[in-house]
Amino acid sequence: MTAIFDPSGALRPADVCRALLAALEASEGRRRKRKRNQTPDAFGLAVKRDLLQQVIEQDPPHEAFEAWLLGYPSTCTARELAGPAGAMARAVFEEWRLAHSMGEFRSWLEHGAPSDDANDGTSTSR
């Protein structure tokens, strides 16, 4: 993955969300291993996946990203998804802020969010 910062040092939301989407896909491996009912997990992951894909497709500028996320729940066609979409928008905003403030998290994202879960527990090359 290319750097998630543009030349000015600002985060690029679409690139951060692309890396978060890769991490979300890795979490699917962990979810499949659980023995309990997975329906709530699958629902939440689907809402987050849709949000991340919308950010990647629409590529909002970093200075307008918070406002874009705040407006995201109103774009849900199913009214009952507005609440979960709002919760996921807040979670993505916090992850975006974390990438601003925590070098280790930013580095993990820049390296494609590697996870052993993506490989069903086999070691990733780091």
PDB file of C-alpha atoms in Angstrom:
ATOM      1  CA  MET A   1       0.000   0.000   0.000  1.00  0.00           C
ATOM      2  CA  THR A   2       1.179   3.510  -0.662  1.00  0.00           C
ATOM      3  CA  ALA A   3       1.607   5.922   2.202  1.00  0.00           C
ATOM      4  CA  ILE A   4      -1.674   6.872   3.825  1.00  0.00           C
ATOM      5  CA  PHE A   5      -0.529  10.481   4.108  1.00  0.00           C
ATOM      6  CA  ASP A   6      -0.565  12.989   1.287  1.00  0.00           C
ATOM      7  CA  PRO A   7       2.496  15.244   0.833  1.00  0.00           C
ATOM      8  CA  SER A   8       1.118  17.764   3.359  1.00  0.00           C
ATOM      9  CA  GLY A   9       1.067  15.045   6.031  1.00  0.00           C
ATOM     10  CA  ALA A  10      -2.730  14.823   6.167  1.00  0.00           C
ATOM     11  CA  LEU A  11      -4.406  11.457   6.362  1.00  0.00           C
ATOM     12  CA  ARG A  12      -6.127  10.217   3.242  1.00  0.00           C
ATOM     13  CA  PRO A  13      -9.448   8.748   4.449  1.00  0.00           C
ATOM     14  CA  ALA A  14      -9.897   6.425   1.451  1.00  0.00           C
ATOM     15  CA  ASP A  15      -6.450   4.883   1.983  1.00  0.00           C
ATOM     16  CA  VAL A  16      -6.986   4.493   5.721  1.00  0.00           C
ATOM     17  CA  CYS A  17     -10.372   2.868   5.069  1.00  0.00           C
ATOM     18  CA  ARG A  18      -8.812   0.554   2.465  1.00  0.00           C
ATOM     19  CA  ALA A  19      -6.415  -0.680   5.159  1.00  0.00           C
ATOM     20  CA  LEU A  20      -9.227  -0.921   7.709  1.00  0.00           C
ATOM     21  CA  LEU A  21     -11.179  -2.990   5.192  1.00  0.00           C
ATOM     22  CA  ALA A  22      -8.212  -5.363   4.907  1.00  0.00           C
ATOM     23  CA  ALA A  23      -8.176  -5.674   8.700  1.00  0.00           C
ATOM     24  CA  LEU A  24     -11.918  -6.318   8.675  1.00  0.00           C
ATOM     25  CA  GLU A  25     -11.472  -9.110   6.159  1.00  0.00           C
ATOM     26  CA  ALA A  26      -8.826 -10.632   8.426  1.00  0.00           C
ATOM     27  CA  SER A  27     -11.257 -10.535  11.340  1.00  0.00           C
ATOM     28  CA  GLU A  28     -13.550 -12.807   9.338  1.00  0.00           C
ATOM     29  CA  GLY A  29     -11.046 -15.619   9.970  1.00  0.00           C
ATOM     30  CA  ARG A  30     -11.306 -15.051  13.711  1.00  0.00           C
ATOM     31  CA  ARG A  31     -15.099 -14.837  13.579  1.00  0.00           C
ATOM     32  CA  ARG A  32     -15.403 -18.151  11.731  1.00  0.00           C
ATOM     33  CA  LYS A  33     -13.440 -19.908  14.486  1.00  0.00           C
ATOM     34  CA  ARG A  34     -15.910 -18.956  17.227  1.00  0.00           C
ATOM     35  CA  LYS A  35     -18.357 -21.585  18.405  1.00  0.00           C
ATOM     36  CA  ARG A  36     -21.163 -19.172  19.416  1.00  0.00           C
ATOM     37  CA  ASN A  37     -23.881 -17.637  17.235  1.00  0.00           C
ATOM     38  CA  GLN A  38     -22.180 -15.354  14.700  1.00  0.00           C
ATOM     39  CA  THR A  39     -25.247 -13.481  13.413  1.00  0.00           C
ATOM     40  CA  PRO A  40     -24.679 -10.224  15.368  1.00  0.00           C
ATOM     41  CA  ASP A  41     -20.995 -10.202  14.415  1.00  0.00           C
ATOM     42  CA  ALA A  42     -21.782 -10.747  10.751  1.00  0.00           C
ATOM     43  CA  PHE A  43     -24.372  -7.948  10.816  1.00  0.00           C
ATOM     44  CA  GLY A  44     -21.986  -5.432  12.395  1.00  0.00           C
ATOM     45  CA  LEU A  45     -19.164  -6.378  10.053  1.00  0.00           C
ATOM     46  CA  ALA A  46     -21.458  -5.973   7.039  1.00  0.00           C
ATOM     47  CA  VAL A  47     -22.443  -2.455   8.162  1.00  0.00           C
ATOM     48  CA  LYS A  48     -18.795  -1.510   8.681  1.00  0.00           C
ATOM     49  CA  ARG A  49     -17.730  -3.085   5.381  1.00  0.00           C
ATOM     50  CA  ASP A  50     -20.342  -1.040   3.510  1.00  0.00           C
ATOM     51  CA  LEU A  51     -19.215   2.161   5.229  1.00  0.00           C
ATOM     52  CA  LEU A  52     -15.543   1.534   4.429  1.00  0.00           C
ATOM     53  CA  GLN A  53     -16.355   0.741   0.806  1.00  0.00           C
ATOM     54  CA  GLN A  54     -18.372   3.958   0.501  1.00  0.00           C
ATOM     55  CA  VAL A  55     -15.421   5.982   1.818  1.00  0.00           C
ATOM     56  CA  ILE A  56     -13.099   4.292  -0.673  1.00  0.00           C
ATOM     57  CA  GLU A  57     -15.506   4.924  -3.579  1.00  0.00           C
ATOM     58  CA  GLN A  58     -16.399   8.510  -2.689  1.00  0.00           C
ATOM     59  CA  ASP A  59     -12.905   9.473  -1.445  1.00  0.00           C
ATOM     60  CA  PRO A  60     -13.904  12.437   0.755  1.00  0.00           C
ATOM     61  CA  PRO A  61     -11.084  14.923   1.473  1.00  0.00           C
ATOM     62  CA  HIS A  62      -9.445  14.642   4.876  1.00  0.00           C
ATOM     63  CA  GLU A  63     -10.671  18.061   5.999  1.00  0.00           C
ATOM     64  CA  ALA A  64     -14.300  17.059   5.325  1.00  0.00           C
ATOM     65  CA  PHE A  65     -14.102  13.464   6.539  1.00  0.00           C
ATOM     66  CA  GLU A  66     -15.739  14.021   9.928  1.00  0.00           C
ATOM     67  CA  ALA A  67     -18.699  15.797   8.330  1.00  0.00           C
ATOM     68  CA  TRP A  68     -18.942  13.053   5.689  1.00  0.00           C
ATOM     69  CA  LEU A  69     -19.083  10.413   8.430  1.00  0.00           C
ATOM     70  CA  LEU A  70     -21.711  12.366  10.377  1.00  0.00           C
ATOM     71  CA  GLY A  71     -23.904  12.450   7.295  1.00  0.00           C
ATOM     72  CA  TYR A  72     -23.389   8.810   6.380  1.00  0.00           C
ATOM     73  CA  PRO A  73     -26.283   7.359   8.448  1.00  0.00           C
ATOM     74  CA  SER A  74     -28.776   9.531   6.543  1.00  0.00           C
ATOM     75  CA  THR A  75     -27.718   7.815   3.308  1.00  0.00           C
ATOM     76  CA  CYS A  76     -28.930   4.398   4.511  1.00  0.00           C
ATOM     77  CA  THR A  77     -31.908   3.281   2.487  1.00  0.00           C
ATOM     78  CA  ALA A  78     -33.153   1.048   5.289  1.00  0.00           C
ATOM     79  CA  ARG A  79     -34.224   3.274   8.185  1.00  0.00           C
ATOM     80  CA  GLU A  80     -33.356   0.602  10.752  1.00  0.00           C
ATOM     81  CA  LEU A  81     -29.704   0.757   9.633  1.00  0.00           C
ATOM     82  CA  ALA A  82     -29.266   4.432  10.556  1.00  0.00           C
ATOM     83  CA  GLY A  83     -28.398   3.621  14.193  1.00  0.00           C
ATOM     84  CA  PRO A  84     -25.836   0.892  13.444  1.00  0.00           C
ATOM     85  CA  ALA A  85     -24.404   3.001  10.600  1.00  0.00           C
ATOM     86  CA  GLY A  86     -23.987   5.948  12.972  1.00  0.00           C
ATOM     87  CA  ALA A  87     -22.216   3.767  15.515  1.00  0.00           C
ATOM     88  CA  MET A  88     -19.871   2.406  12.849  1.00  0.00           C
ATOM     89  CA  ALA A  89     -19.226   5.909  11.507  1.00  0.00           C
ATOM     90  CA  ARG A  90     -18.115   6.971  15.005  1.00  0.00           C
ATOM     91  CA  ALA A  91     -15.897   3.867  15.290  1.00  0.00           C
ATOM     92  CA  VAL A  92     -14.271   4.562  11.911  1.00  0.00           C
ATOM     93  CA  PHE A  93     -13.701   8.192  12.907  1.00  0.00           C
ATOM     94  CA  GLU A  94     -11.961   7.037  16.095  1.00  0.00           C
ATOM     95  CA  GLU A  95      -9.789   4.636  14.095  1.00  0.00           C
ATOM     96  CA  TRP A  96      -8.962   7.468  11.676  1.00  0.00           C
ATOM     97  CA  ARG A  97      -7.983   9.697  14.608  1.00  0.00           C
ATOM     98  CA  LEU A  98      -5.916   6.864  16.065  1.00  0.00           C
ATOM     99  CA  ALA A  99      -3.992   6.639  12.793  1.00  0.00           C
ATOM    100  CA  HIS A 100      -3.220  10.365  13.229  1.00  0.00           C
ATOM    101  CA  SER A 101      -1.918  10.005  16.764  1.00  0.00           C
ATOM    102  CA  MET A 102      -0.390   6.557  17.102  1.00  0.00           C
ATOM    103  CA  GLY A 103       2.615   5.751  14.960  1.00  0.00           C
ATOM    104  CA  GLU A 104       2.373   2.000  15.509  1.00  0.00           C
ATOM    105  CA  PHE A 105      -1.230   1.913  14.306  1.00  0.00           C
ATOM    106  CA  ARG A 106      -0.388   4.047  11.270  1.00  0.00           C
ATOM    107  CA  SER A 107       2.545   1.784  10.432  1.00  0.00           C
ATOM    108  CA  TRP A 108       0.367  -1.327  10.766  1.00  0.00           C
ATOM    109  CA  LEU A 109      -2.146   0.224   8.355  1.00  0.00           C
ATOM    110  CA  GLU A 110       0.588   1.245   5.904  1.00  0.00           C
ATOM    111  CA  HIS A 111       1.785  -2.366   5.858  1.00  0.00           C
ATOM    112  CA  GLY A 112      -1.670  -3.581   4.862  1.00  0.00           C
ATOM    113  CA  ALA A 113      -2.955  -4.379   8.372  1.00  0.00           C
ATOM    114  CA  PRO A 114      -1.264  -7.813   8.542  1.00  0.00           C
ATOM    115  CA  SER A 115      -2.966 -10.357  10.787  1.00  0.00           C
ATOM    116  CA  ASP A 116      -2.497 -14.006  11.618  1.00  0.00           C
ATOM    117  CA  ASP A 117      -6.303 -14.293  11.516  1.00  0.00           C
ATOM    118  CA  ALA A 118      -6.239 -13.630   7.779  1.00  0.00           C
ATOM    119  CA  ASN A 119      -4.254 -16.819   7.337  1.00  0.00           C
ATOM    120  CA  ASP A 120      -6.327 -18.984   9.700  1.00  0.00           C
ATOM    121  CA  GLY A 121      -3.677 -18.735  12.389  1.00  0.00           C
ATOM    122  CA  THR A 122      -0.608 -19.223  10.248  1.00  0.00           C
ATOM    123  CA  SER A 123       2.132 -16.698  10.693  1.00  0.00           C
ATOM    124  CA  THR A 124       2.259 -13.584   8.498  1.00  0.00           C
ATOM    125  CA  SER A 125       5.506 -12.326   7.025  1.00  0.00           C
ATOM    126  CA  ARG A 126       6.370  -9.014   8.623  1.00  0.00           C
TER     127      ARG A 126
END
